[in-house]
PDB file of C-alpha atoms in Angstrom:
ATOM      1  CA  MET A   1      37.355 -84.182 -34.228  1.00  0.00           C
ATOM      2  CA  GLU A   2      39.266 -82.154 -31.643  1.00  0.00           C
ATOM      3  CA  SER A   3      37.915 -78.913 -33.104  1.00  0.00           C
ATOM      4  CA  LYS A   4      34.360 -80.210 -32.723  1.00  0.00           C
ATOM      5  CA  GLU A   5      35.018 -81.077 -29.066  1.00  0.00           C
ATOM      6  CA  GLU A   6      36.407 -77.570 -28.521  1.00  0.00           C
ATOM      7  CA  ASP A   7      33.280 -76.100 -30.104  1.00  0.00           C
ATOM      8  CA  VAL A   8      31.108 -78.184 -27.774  1.00  0.00           C
ATOM      9  CA  ASN A   9      33.100 -77.036 -24.718  1.00  0.00           C
ATOM     10  CA  VAL A  10      32.902 -73.394 -25.801  1.00  0.00           C
ATOM     11  CA  GLY A  11      29.162 -73.721 -26.347  1.00  0.00           C
ATOM     12  CA  ALA A  12      28.671 -75.323 -22.937  1.00  0.00           C
ATOM     13  CA  ASN A  13      30.673 -72.663 -21.118  1.00  0.00           C
ATOM     14  CA  LYS A  14      29.482 -69.670 -23.110  1.00  0.00           C
ATOM     15  CA  PHE A  15      26.452 -69.213 -20.868  1.00  0.00           C
ATOM     16  CA  SER A  16      27.099 -69.837 -17.183  1.00  0.00           C
ATOM     17  CA  GLU A  17      24.460 -71.614 -15.115  1.00  0.00           C
ATOM     18  CA  ARG A  18      22.010 -69.128 -13.652  1.00  0.00           C
ATOM     19  CA  GLN A  19      21.258 -69.043  -9.948  1.00  0.00           C
ATOM     20  CA  PRO A  20      17.808 -68.321  -8.572  1.00  0.00           C
ATOM     21  CA  ILE A  21      17.040 -64.609  -8.712  1.00  0.00           C
ATOM     22  CA  GLY A  22      17.292 -62.847  -5.383  1.00  0.00           C
ATOM     23  CA  THR A  23      19.712 -65.255  -3.697  1.00  0.00           C
ATOM     24  CA  ALA A  24      23.199 -64.519  -2.468  1.00  0.00           C
ATOM     25  CA  ALA A  25      24.457 -67.349  -4.648  1.00  0.00           C
ATOM     26  CA  GLN A  26      24.021 -65.205  -7.733  1.00  0.00           C
ATOM     27  CA  GLY A  27      26.761 -63.046  -9.173  1.00  0.00           C
ATOM     28  CA  GLY A  28      26.107 -59.942  -7.082  1.00  0.00           C
ATOM     29  CA  GLY A  29      25.904 -61.905  -3.827  1.00  0.00           C
ATOM     30  CA  ASP A  30      29.549 -61.435  -2.852  1.00  0.00           C
ATOM     31  CA  LYS A  31      29.619 -57.782  -3.714  1.00  0.00           C
ATOM     32  CA  ASP A  32      30.778 -55.515  -0.903  1.00  0.00           C
ATOM     33  CA  TYR A  33      28.499 -52.756   0.262  1.00  0.00           C
ATOM     34  CA  LYS A  34      28.993 -49.653   2.328  1.00  0.00           C
ATOM     35  CA  GLU A  35      26.445 -48.699   4.917  1.00  0.00           C
ATOM     36  CA  ALA A  36      26.236 -45.516   6.933  1.00  0.00           C
ATOM     37  CA  PRO A  37      26.705 -45.911  10.700  1.00  0.00           C
ATOM     38  CA  PRO A  38      23.598 -45.628  12.899  1.00  0.00           C
ATOM     39  CA  ALA A  39      22.462 -42.045  13.310  1.00  0.00           C
ATOM     40  CA  PRO A  40      22.937 -40.554  16.800  1.00  0.00           C
ATOM     41  CA  LEU A  41      19.845 -39.854  18.856  1.00  0.00           C
ATOM     42  CA  PHE A  42      20.641 -36.150  19.012  1.00  0.00           C
ATOM     43  CA  GLU A  43      22.776 -34.284  16.479  1.00  0.00           C
ATOM     44  CA  PRO A  44      23.061 -30.633  17.594  1.00  0.00           C
ATOM     45  CA  GLY A  45      25.455 -29.886  14.747  1.00  0.00           C
ATOM     46  CA  GLU A  46      22.641 -30.414  12.240  1.00  0.00           C
ATOM     47  CA  LEU A  47      20.981 -27.226  13.397  1.00  0.00           C
ATOM     48  CA  LYS A  48      23.918 -25.233  12.017  1.00  0.00           C
ATOM     49  CA  SER A  49      23.845 -26.908   8.612  1.00  0.00           C
ATOM     50  CA  TRP A  50      22.024 -25.453   5.608  1.00  0.00           C
ATOM     51  CA  SER A  51      21.475 -28.968   4.248  1.00  0.00           C
ATOM     52  CA  PHE A  52      19.354 -29.722   7.339  1.00  0.00           C
ATOM     53  CA  TYR A  53      16.987 -26.831   6.641  1.00  0.00           C
ATOM     54  CA  ARG A  54      17.045 -27.477   2.901  1.00  0.00           C
ATOM     55  CA  ALA A  55      15.871 -31.037   3.574  1.00  0.00           C
ATOM     56  CA  GLY A  56      13.046 -29.726   5.771  1.00  0.00           C
ATOM     57  CA  ILE A  57      11.974 -27.279   3.067  1.00  0.00           C
ATOM     58  CA  ALA A  58      11.989 -30.124   0.543  1.00  0.00           C
ATOM     59  CA  GLU A  59       9.702 -32.160   2.827  1.00  0.00           C
ATOM     60  CA  PHE A  60       7.381 -29.166   3.238  1.00  0.00           C
ATOM     61  CA  VAL A  61       7.094 -28.516  -0.492  1.00  0.00           C
ATOM     62  CA  ALA A  62       6.718 -32.199  -1.363  1.00  0.00           C
ATOM     63  CA  THR A  63       3.937 -32.734   1.193  1.00  0.00           C
ATOM     64  CA  PHE A  64       2.249 -29.519   0.067  1.00  0.00           C
ATOM     65  CA  LEU A  65       2.195 -30.732  -3.548  1.00  0.00           C
ATOM     66  CA  PHE A  66       1.110 -34.198  -2.440  1.00  0.00           C
ATOM     67  CA  LEU A  67      -1.946 -32.862  -0.581  1.00  0.00           C
ATOM     68  CA  TYR A  68      -2.775 -30.368  -3.310  1.00  0.00           C
ATOM     69  CA  ILE A  69      -2.937 -32.932  -6.109  1.00  0.00           C
ATOM     70  CA  THR A  70      -4.474 -35.788  -4.143  1.00  0.00           C
ATOM     71  CA  ILE A  71      -7.156 -33.847  -2.237  1.00  0.00           C
ATOM     72  CA  LEU A  72      -8.097 -32.022  -5.428  1.00  0.00           C
ATOM     73  CA  THR A  73      -8.523 -35.407  -7.110  1.00  0.00           C
ATOM     74  CA  VAL A  74     -10.700 -36.661  -4.248  1.00  0.00           C
ATOM     75  CA  MET A  75     -12.847 -33.528  -4.451  1.00  0.00           C
ATOM     76  CA  GLY A  76     -13.224 -33.929  -8.203  1.00  0.00           C
ATOM     77  CA  VAL A  77     -14.468 -37.487  -7.802  1.00  0.00           C
ATOM     78  CA  ASN A  78     -16.874 -36.534  -4.996  1.00  0.00           C
ATOM     79  CA  ARG A  79     -18.463 -33.700  -6.964  1.00  0.00           C
ATOM     80  CA  SER A  80     -19.099 -35.865 -10.045  1.00  0.00           C
ATOM     81  CA  PRO A  81     -22.696 -37.118 -10.499  1.00  0.00           C
ATOM     82  CA  SER A  82     -21.434 -40.714 -10.649  1.00  0.00           C
ATOM     83  CA  LYS A  83     -18.182 -42.602 -10.220  1.00  0.00           C
ATOM     84  CA  CYS A  84     -18.286 -43.523 -13.889  1.00  0.00           C
ATOM     85  CA  ALA A  85     -18.233 -39.833 -14.815  1.00  0.00           C
ATOM     86  CA  SER A  86     -14.905 -39.382 -13.015  1.00  0.00           C
ATOM     87  CA  VAL A  87     -11.649 -41.205 -12.477  1.00  0.00           C
ATOM     88  CA  GLY A  88     -13.271 -43.071  -9.569  1.00  0.00           C
ATOM     89  CA  ILE A  89     -11.496 -44.910  -6.772  1.00  0.00           C
ATOM     90  CA  GLN A  90      -8.867 -46.218  -9.173  1.00  0.00           C
ATOM     91  CA  GLY A  91      -8.035 -42.678 -10.228  1.00  0.00           C
ATOM     92  CA  ILE A  92      -7.735 -41.544  -6.610  1.00  0.00           C
ATOM     93  CA  ALA A  93      -5.402 -44.455  -5.890  1.00  0.00           C
ATOM     94  CA  TRP A  94      -3.312 -43.579  -8.953  1.00  0.00           C
ATOM     95  CA  ALA A  95      -3.133 -39.936  -7.858  1.00  0.00           C
ATOM     96  CA  PHE A  96      -1.760 -40.892  -4.436  1.00  0.00           C
ATOM     97  CA  GLY A  97       0.621 -43.544  -5.754  1.00  0.00           C
ATOM     98  CA  GLY A  98       1.748 -41.479  -8.729  1.00  0.00           C
ATOM     99  CA  MET A  99       2.476 -38.407  -6.639  1.00  0.00           C
ATOM    100  CA  ILE A 100       4.514 -40.443  -4.175  1.00  0.00           C
ATOM    101  CA  PHE A 101       6.499 -41.913  -7.060  1.00  0.00           C
ATOM    102  CA  ALA A 102       7.190 -38.468  -8.545  1.00  0.00           C
ATOM    103  CA  LEU A 103       7.915 -36.683  -5.278  1.00  0.00           C
ATOM    104  CA  VAL A 104      10.146 -39.395  -3.822  1.00  0.00           C
ATOM    105  CA  TYR A 105      12.086 -39.374  -7.081  1.00  0.00           C
ATOM    106  CA  CYS A 106      12.493 -35.577  -6.861  1.00  0.00           C
ATOM    107  CA  THR A 107      13.399 -35.279  -3.181  1.00  0.00           C
ATOM    108  CA  ALA A 108      15.178 -38.539  -2.330  1.00  0.00           C
ATOM    109  CA  GLY A 109      18.596 -36.991  -2.888  1.00  0.00           C
ATOM    110  CA  ILE A 110      17.795 -33.993  -0.693  1.00  0.00           C
ATOM    111  CA  SER A 111      15.790 -35.228   2.285  1.00  0.00           C
ATOM    112  CA  GLY A 112      15.305 -38.915   1.590  1.00  0.00           C
ATOM    113  CA  GLY A 113      11.821 -38.270   0.217  1.00  0.00           C
ATOM    114  CA  HIS A 114       9.806 -39.291   3.281  1.00  0.00           C
ATOM    115  CA  ILE A 115       6.676 -37.117   2.752  1.00  0.00           C
ATOM    116  CA  ASN A 116       5.057 -39.048   5.588  1.00  0.00           C
ATOM    117  CA  PRO A 117       5.573 -38.927   9.384  1.00  0.00           C
ATOM    118  CA  ALA A 118       5.069 -42.702   9.577  1.00  0.00           C
ATOM    119  CA  VAL A 119       7.947 -43.293   7.151  1.00  0.00           C
ATOM    120  CA  THR A 120      10.099 -40.850   9.104  1.00  0.00           C
ATOM    121  CA  PHE A 121       9.199 -42.615  12.367  1.00  0.00           C
ATOM    122  CA  GLY A 122      10.042 -46.045  10.948  1.00  0.00           C
ATOM    123  CA  LEU A 123      13.403 -44.870   9.632  1.00  0.00           C
ATOM    124  CA  PHE A 124      14.116 -43.193  12.971  1.00  0.00           C
ATOM    125  CA  LEU A 125      13.502 -46.480  14.799  1.00  0.00           C
ATOM    126  CA  ALA A 126      15.955 -48.128  12.408  1.00  0.00           C
ATOM    127  CA  ARG A 127      18.550 -45.444  13.283  1.00  0.00           C
ATOM    128  CA  LYS A 128      18.551 -44.000   9.778  1.00  0.00           C
ATOM    129  CA  LEU A 129      18.178 -40.438  11.029  1.00  0.00           C
ATOM    130  CA  SER A 130      18.461 -38.543  14.301  1.00  0.00           C
ATOM    131  CA  LEU A 131      15.573 -37.564  16.557  1.00  0.00           C
ATOM    132  CA  THR A 132      16.323 -33.920  15.771  1.00  0.00           C
ATOM    133  CA  ARG A 133      15.882 -34.467  12.051  1.00  0.00           C
ATOM    134  CA  ALA A 134      12.876 -36.751  12.516  1.00  0.00           C
ATOM    135  CA  LEU A 135      10.964 -34.168  14.552  1.00  0.00           C
ATOM    136  CA  PHE A 136      11.876 -31.404  12.095  1.00  0.00           C
ATOM    137  CA  TYR A 137      10.688 -33.504   9.156  1.00  0.00           C
ATOM    138  CA  ILE A 138       7.377 -34.353  10.832  1.00  0.00           C
ATOM    139  CA  ILE A 139       6.690 -30.688  11.643  1.00  0.00           C
ATOM    140  CA  MET A 140       7.465 -29.596   8.077  1.00  0.00           C
ATOM    141  CA  GLN A 141       5.389 -32.422   6.624  1.00  0.00           C
ATOM    142  CA  CYS A 142       2.367 -31.439   8.714  1.00  0.00           C
ATOM    143  CA  LEU A 143       2.739 -27.753   7.820  1.00  0.00           C
ATOM    144  CA  GLY A 144       3.006 -28.628   4.130  1.00  0.00           C
ATOM    145  CA  ALA A 145      -0.088 -30.820   4.360  1.00  0.00           C
ATOM    146  CA  ILE A 146      -2.117 -28.048   6.020  1.00  0.00           C
ATOM    147  CA  CYS A 147      -1.082 -25.557   3.351  1.00  0.00           C
ATOM    148  CA  GLY A 148      -1.845 -28.001   0.521  1.00  0.00           C
ATOM    149  CA  ALA A 149      -5.335 -28.733   1.831  1.00  0.00           C
ATOM    150  CA  GLY A 150      -5.889 -25.015   2.397  1.00  0.00           C
ATOM    151  CA  VAL A 151      -5.115 -24.202  -1.233  1.00  0.00           C
ATOM    152  CA  VAL A 152      -7.623 -26.841  -2.358  1.00  0.00           C
ATOM    153  CA  LYS A 153     -10.284 -25.262  -0.139  1.00  0.00           C
ATOM    154  CA  GLY A 154      -9.485 -21.899  -1.716  1.00  0.00           C
ATOM    155  CA  PHE A 155     -10.105 -23.355  -5.178  1.00  0.00           C
ATOM    156  CA  GLU A 156     -13.257 -25.244  -4.257  1.00  0.00           C
ATOM    157  CA  GLY A 157     -14.861 -22.617  -2.012  1.00  0.00           C
ATOM    158  CA  ASN A 158     -16.226 -23.151   1.490  1.00  0.00           C
ATOM    159  CA  ALA A 159     -19.579 -24.588   0.410  1.00  0.00           C
ATOM    160  CA  ASN A 160     -18.226 -27.254  -1.935  1.00  0.00           C
ATOM    161  CA  TYR A 161     -15.332 -28.083   0.354  1.00  0.00           C
ATOM    162  CA  GLU A 162     -17.624 -28.786   3.279  1.00  0.00           C
ATOM    163  CA  LEU A 163     -20.215 -30.538   1.117  1.00  0.00           C
ATOM    164  CA  PHE A 164     -17.621 -33.021  -0.151  1.00  0.00           C
ATOM    165  CA  LYS A 165     -16.005 -33.371   3.294  1.00  0.00           C
ATOM    166  CA  GLY A 166     -12.695 -31.868   2.299  1.00  0.00           C
ATOM    167  CA  GLY A 167     -11.035 -35.180   1.491  1.00  0.00           C
ATOM    168  CA  ALA A 168     -10.756 -35.847   5.235  1.00  0.00           C
ATOM    169  CA  ASN A 169     -10.176 -39.330   6.616  1.00  0.00           C
ATOM    170  CA  PHE A 170     -12.709 -41.037   8.856  1.00  0.00           C
ATOM    171  CA  VAL A 171     -14.000 -44.554   9.336  1.00  0.00           C
ATOM    172  CA  ASN A 172     -16.815 -45.132   6.852  1.00  0.00           C
ATOM    173  CA  SER A 173     -20.213 -46.469   7.863  1.00  0.00           C
ATOM    174  CA  GLY A 174     -20.376 -50.238   8.102  1.00  0.00           C
ATOM    175  CA  TYR A 175     -16.928 -50.460   9.675  1.00  0.00           C
ATOM    176  CA  THR A 176     -15.867 -50.190  13.305  1.00  0.00           C
ATOM    177  CA  LYS A 177     -13.018 -48.106  14.665  1.00  0.00           C
ATOM    178  CA  GLY A 178     -11.155 -51.372  15.192  1.00  0.00           C
ATOM    179  CA  ASP A 179     -11.536 -52.119  11.484  1.00  0.00           C
ATOM    180  CA  GLY A 180     -10.168 -48.709  10.620  1.00  0.00           C
ATOM    181  CA  LEU A 181      -7.238 -49.063  13.001  1.00  0.00           C
ATOM    182  CA  GLY A 182      -6.364 -52.491  11.613  1.00  0.00           C
ATOM    183  CA  ALA A 183      -6.551 -51.215   8.029  1.00  0.00           C
ATOM    184  CA  GLU A 184      -4.208 -48.343   8.863  1.00  0.00           C
ATOM    185  CA  ILE A 185      -1.730 -50.619  10.649  1.00  0.00           C
ATOM    186  CA  VAL A 186      -1.528 -53.156   7.828  1.00  0.00           C
ATOM    187  CA  GLY A 187      -1.544 -50.523   5.081  1.00  0.00           C
ATOM    188  CA  THR A 188       1.294 -48.573   6.680  1.00  0.00           C
ATOM    189  CA  PHE A 189       3.231 -51.783   7.279  1.00  0.00           C
ATOM    190  CA  VAL A 190       3.066 -52.506   3.543  1.00  0.00           C
ATOM    191  CA  LEU A 191       4.292 -49.011   2.701  1.00  0.00           C
ATOM    192  CA  VAL A 192       7.130 -48.774   5.229  1.00  0.00           C
ATOM    193  CA  TYR A 193       8.282 -52.343   4.576  1.00  0.00           C
ATOM    194  CA  THR A 194       8.480 -51.454   0.887  1.00  0.00           C
ATOM    195  CA  VAL A 195      10.490 -48.330   1.731  1.00  0.00           C
ATOM    196  CA  PHE A 196      12.992 -50.373   3.749  1.00  0.00           C
ATOM    197  CA  SER A 197      13.301 -53.053   1.070  1.00  0.00           C
ATOM    198  CA  ALA A 198      13.656 -50.629  -1.837  1.00  0.00           C
ATOM    199  CA  THR A 199      16.394 -48.607  -0.109  1.00  0.00           C
ATOM    200  CA  ASP A 200      18.285 -51.400   1.654  1.00  0.00           C
ATOM    201  CA  ALA A 201      22.056 -51.297   1.033  1.00  0.00           C
ATOM    202  CA  LYS A 202      22.343 -55.057   1.591  1.00  0.00           C
ATOM    203  CA  ARG A 203      19.623 -55.751  -0.941  1.00  0.00           C
ATOM    204  CA  ASN A 204      21.350 -53.552  -3.516  1.00  0.00           C
ATOM    205  CA  ALA A 205      24.591 -55.456  -2.976  1.00  0.00           C
ATOM    206  CA  ARG A 206      22.962 -58.887  -2.997  1.00  0.00           C
ATOM    207  CA  ASP A 207      20.673 -58.252  -5.963  1.00  0.00           C
ATOM    208  CA  SER A 208      22.881 -55.900  -7.933  1.00  0.00           C
ATOM    209  CA  HIS A 209      21.811 -57.695 -11.116  1.00  0.00           C
ATOM    210  CA  VAL A 210      18.209 -56.566 -10.572  1.00  0.00           C
ATOM    211  CA  PRO A 211      17.746 -52.936 -11.659  1.00  0.00           C
ATOM    212  CA  ILE A 212      15.501 -51.072  -9.210  1.00  0.00           C
ATOM    213  CA  LEU A 213      14.201 -47.553  -9.059  1.00  0.00           C
ATOM    214  CA  ALA A 214      13.237 -47.111  -5.407  1.00  0.00           C
ATOM    215  CA  PRO A 215      10.396 -44.596  -5.924  1.00  0.00           C
ATOM    216  CA  LEU A 216       8.570 -47.008  -8.251  1.00  0.00           C
ATOM    217  CA  PRO A 217       7.790 -49.824  -5.781  1.00  0.00           C
ATOM    218  CA  ILE A 218       7.086 -47.257  -3.058  1.00  0.00           C
ATOM    219  CA  GLY A 219       4.553 -45.440  -5.216  1.00  0.00           C
ATOM    220  CA  PHE A 220       3.038 -48.724  -6.358  1.00  0.00           C
ATOM    221  CA  ALA A 221       2.648 -49.851  -2.737  1.00  0.00           C
ATOM    222  CA  VAL A 222       0.752 -46.632  -1.979  1.00  0.00           C
ATOM    223  CA  PHE A 223      -1.476 -47.233  -5.001  1.00  0.00           C
ATOM    224  CA  LEU A 224      -2.332 -50.792  -3.961  1.00  0.00           C
ATOM    225  CA  VAL A 225      -3.021 -49.890  -0.336  1.00  0.00           C
ATOM    226  CA  HIS A 226      -5.400 -47.149  -1.470  1.00  0.00           C
ATOM    227  CA  LEU A 227      -7.280 -49.571  -3.698  1.00  0.00           C
ATOM    228  CA  ALA A 228      -7.794 -51.860  -0.710  1.00  0.00           C
ATOM    229  CA  THR A 229      -8.602 -49.395   2.065  1.00  0.00           C
ATOM    230  CA  ILE A 230     -10.345 -46.384   0.497  1.00  0.00           C
ATOM    231  CA  PRO A 231     -13.733 -48.037   1.229  1.00  0.00           C
ATOM    232  CA  ILE A 232     -12.768 -48.441   4.906  1.00  0.00           C
ATOM    233  CA  THR A 233     -11.059 -45.211   5.967  1.00  0.00           C
ATOM    234  CA  GLY A 234     -10.438 -43.268   2.779  1.00  0.00           C
ATOM    235  CA  THR A 235      -6.863 -44.472   3.342  1.00  0.00           C
ATOM    236  CA  GLY A 236      -4.638 -42.473   5.621  1.00  0.00           C
ATOM    237  CA  ILE A 237      -1.306 -44.318   6.109  1.00  0.00           C
ATOM    238  CA  ASN A 238       0.118 -40.800   6.347  1.00  0.00           C
ATOM    239  CA  PRO A 239      -0.612 -38.810   9.525  1.00  0.00           C
ATOM    240  CA  ALA A 240       0.313 -35.504   7.873  1.00  0.00           C
ATOM    241  CA  ARG A 241      -2.190 -36.110   5.062  1.00  0.00           C
ATOM    242  CA  SER A 242      -4.946 -36.904   7.599  1.00  0.00           C
ATOM    243  CA  LEU A 243      -4.080 -33.980   9.885  1.00  0.00           C
ATOM    244  CA  GLY A 244      -3.892 -31.417   7.089  1.00  0.00           C
ATOM    245  CA  ALA A 245      -7.287 -32.381   5.677  1.00  0.00           C
ATOM    246  CA  ALA A 246      -8.868 -32.519   9.172  1.00  0.00           C
ATOM    247  CA  ILE A 247      -7.608 -29.058  10.187  1.00  0.00           C
ATOM    248  CA  ILE A 248      -8.913 -27.391   7.026  1.00  0.00           C
ATOM    249  CA  TYR A 249     -12.204 -29.325   7.034  1.00  0.00           C
ATOM    250  CA  ASN A 250     -12.548 -28.943  10.844  1.00  0.00           C
ATOM    251  CA  ARG A 251     -15.650 -30.991  11.550  1.00  0.00           C
ATOM    252  CA  ASP A 252     -16.287 -33.200  14.574  1.00  0.00           C
ATOM    253  CA  HIS A 253     -16.532 -36.525  12.723  1.00  0.00           C
ATOM    254  CA  ALA A 254     -13.098 -35.939  11.188  1.00  0.00           C
ATOM    255  CA  TRP A 255     -11.570 -35.209  14.602  1.00  0.00           C
ATOM    256  CA  ASP A 256     -13.349 -38.128  16.286  1.00  0.00           C
ATOM    257  CA  ASP A 257     -11.345 -40.618  14.236  1.00  0.00           C
ATOM    258  CA  GLN A 258      -8.127 -38.610  13.956  1.00  0.00           C
ATOM    259  CA  TRP A 259      -6.305 -40.726  16.541  1.00  0.00           C
ATOM    260  CA  ILE A 260      -6.722 -43.774  14.279  1.00  0.00           C
ATOM    261  CA  PHE A 261      -4.683 -42.069  11.561  1.00  0.00           C
ATOM    262  CA  TRP A 262      -1.790 -41.447  13.934  1.00  0.00           C
ATOM    263  CA  VAL A 263      -1.768 -44.536  16.121  1.00  0.00           C
ATOM    264  CA  GLY A 264      -2.365 -46.956  13.232  1.00  0.00           C
ATOM    265  CA  PRO A 265       0.402 -45.660  10.924  1.00  0.00           C
ATOM    266  CA  PHE A 266       2.918 -45.376  13.765  1.00  0.00           C
ATOM    267  CA  ILE A 267       2.236 -48.945  14.886  1.00  0.00           C
ATOM    268  CA  GLY A 268       2.471 -50.191  11.301  1.00  0.00           C
ATOM    269  CA  ALA A 269       5.731 -48.313  10.748  1.00  0.00           C
ATOM    270  CA  ALA A 270       7.205 -49.690  13.982  1.00  0.00           C
ATOM    271  CA  LEU A 271       6.263 -53.260  13.051  1.00  0.00           C
ATOM    272  CA  ALA A 272       7.787 -52.844   9.591  1.00  0.00           C
ATOM    273  CA  ALA A 273      11.008 -51.457  11.071  1.00  0.00           C
ATOM    274  CA  VAL A 274      11.300 -54.307  13.572  1.00  0.00           C
ATOM    275  CA  TYR A 275      10.500 -56.950  10.957  1.00  0.00           C
ATOM    276  CA  HIS A 276      12.986 -55.590   8.435  1.00  0.00           C
ATOM    277  CA  GLN A 277      15.825 -54.991  10.875  1.00  0.00           C
ATOM    278  CA  ILE A 278      15.506 -58.211  12.883  1.00  0.00           C
ATOM    279  CA  VAL A 279      14.236 -60.739  10.344  1.00  0.00           C
ATOM    280  CA  ILE A 280      15.204 -59.519   6.884  1.00  0.00           C
ATOM    281  CA  ARG A 281      18.519 -57.914   7.823  1.00  0.00           C
ATOM    282  CA  ALA A 282      19.561 -60.958   9.864  1.00  0.00           C
ATOM    283  CA  ILE A 283      21.018 -62.649   6.719  1.00  0.00           C
ATOM    284  CA  PRO A 284      24.847 -62.412   6.976  1.00  0.00           C
ATOM    285  CA  PHE A 285      26.542 -60.389   4.246  1.00  0.00           C
ATOM    286  CA  LYS A 286      30.014 -59.045   3.859  1.00  0.00           C
ATOM    287  CA  THR A 287      30.492 -55.414   4.861  1.00  0.00           C
ATOM    288  CA  ARG A 288      33.186 -52.823   5.122  1.00  0.00           C
ATOM    289  CA  ALA A 289      33.512 -50.264   7.846  1.00  0.00           C
TER     290      ALA A 289
END
């Protein structure tokens, strides 16, 4: 009889009661985490470090490849006789999201894998990098985007490139500039909020039982935003992508709306940074200096 009671106790205690996923009450909730101190506003010493320039080169190459693949996909869809004869809007969205997934995975350990001035701006506001590095990243991202769009134009030829509008962003007919600005703000908020959440040290400590590959949700966020906003603006949410395509295409209607693809993403990134740092990061967790 005693052995049966022991068996019952063993069976009852063999599997501990599970806490709701994502709460601090679960096993990983008390895990310590280490977080880097806030980055200084200016870091002159970075200019003497090879890793600083290597990170900038990584951002240049990544943004170059991003524009090359994505703009080429857009051009391929535009030159098809019908959407059904090509990958369509879904394929364009997959190209943007898939390239972000791949490129963030490749460059995260070198530069952080920003590939987007709005992401860089949001992380700068959260004190994740210095102003020196942020400006350097944004310059390299824009240069990479211009070169990527230029290579696509070289493949397509001037006539086809201009006929299919060079993959440039502008507010489509039927929508106002206010609609376009709102779409860019919300779309960038989704992206940058996902970046913060996927790379948050506190989240990794709290939810250590949940395996996460940061580039995956970031790329998926880009994919979803493109599905929603391609009909409105062609989806910018990346000022470098919009600038690179506009410079190579160089037509008035692309430049008329260019401000939307800078102001909107920067506002969205700022809102995401404020929301994540003040609301999400307000939950108390144990830390070590």
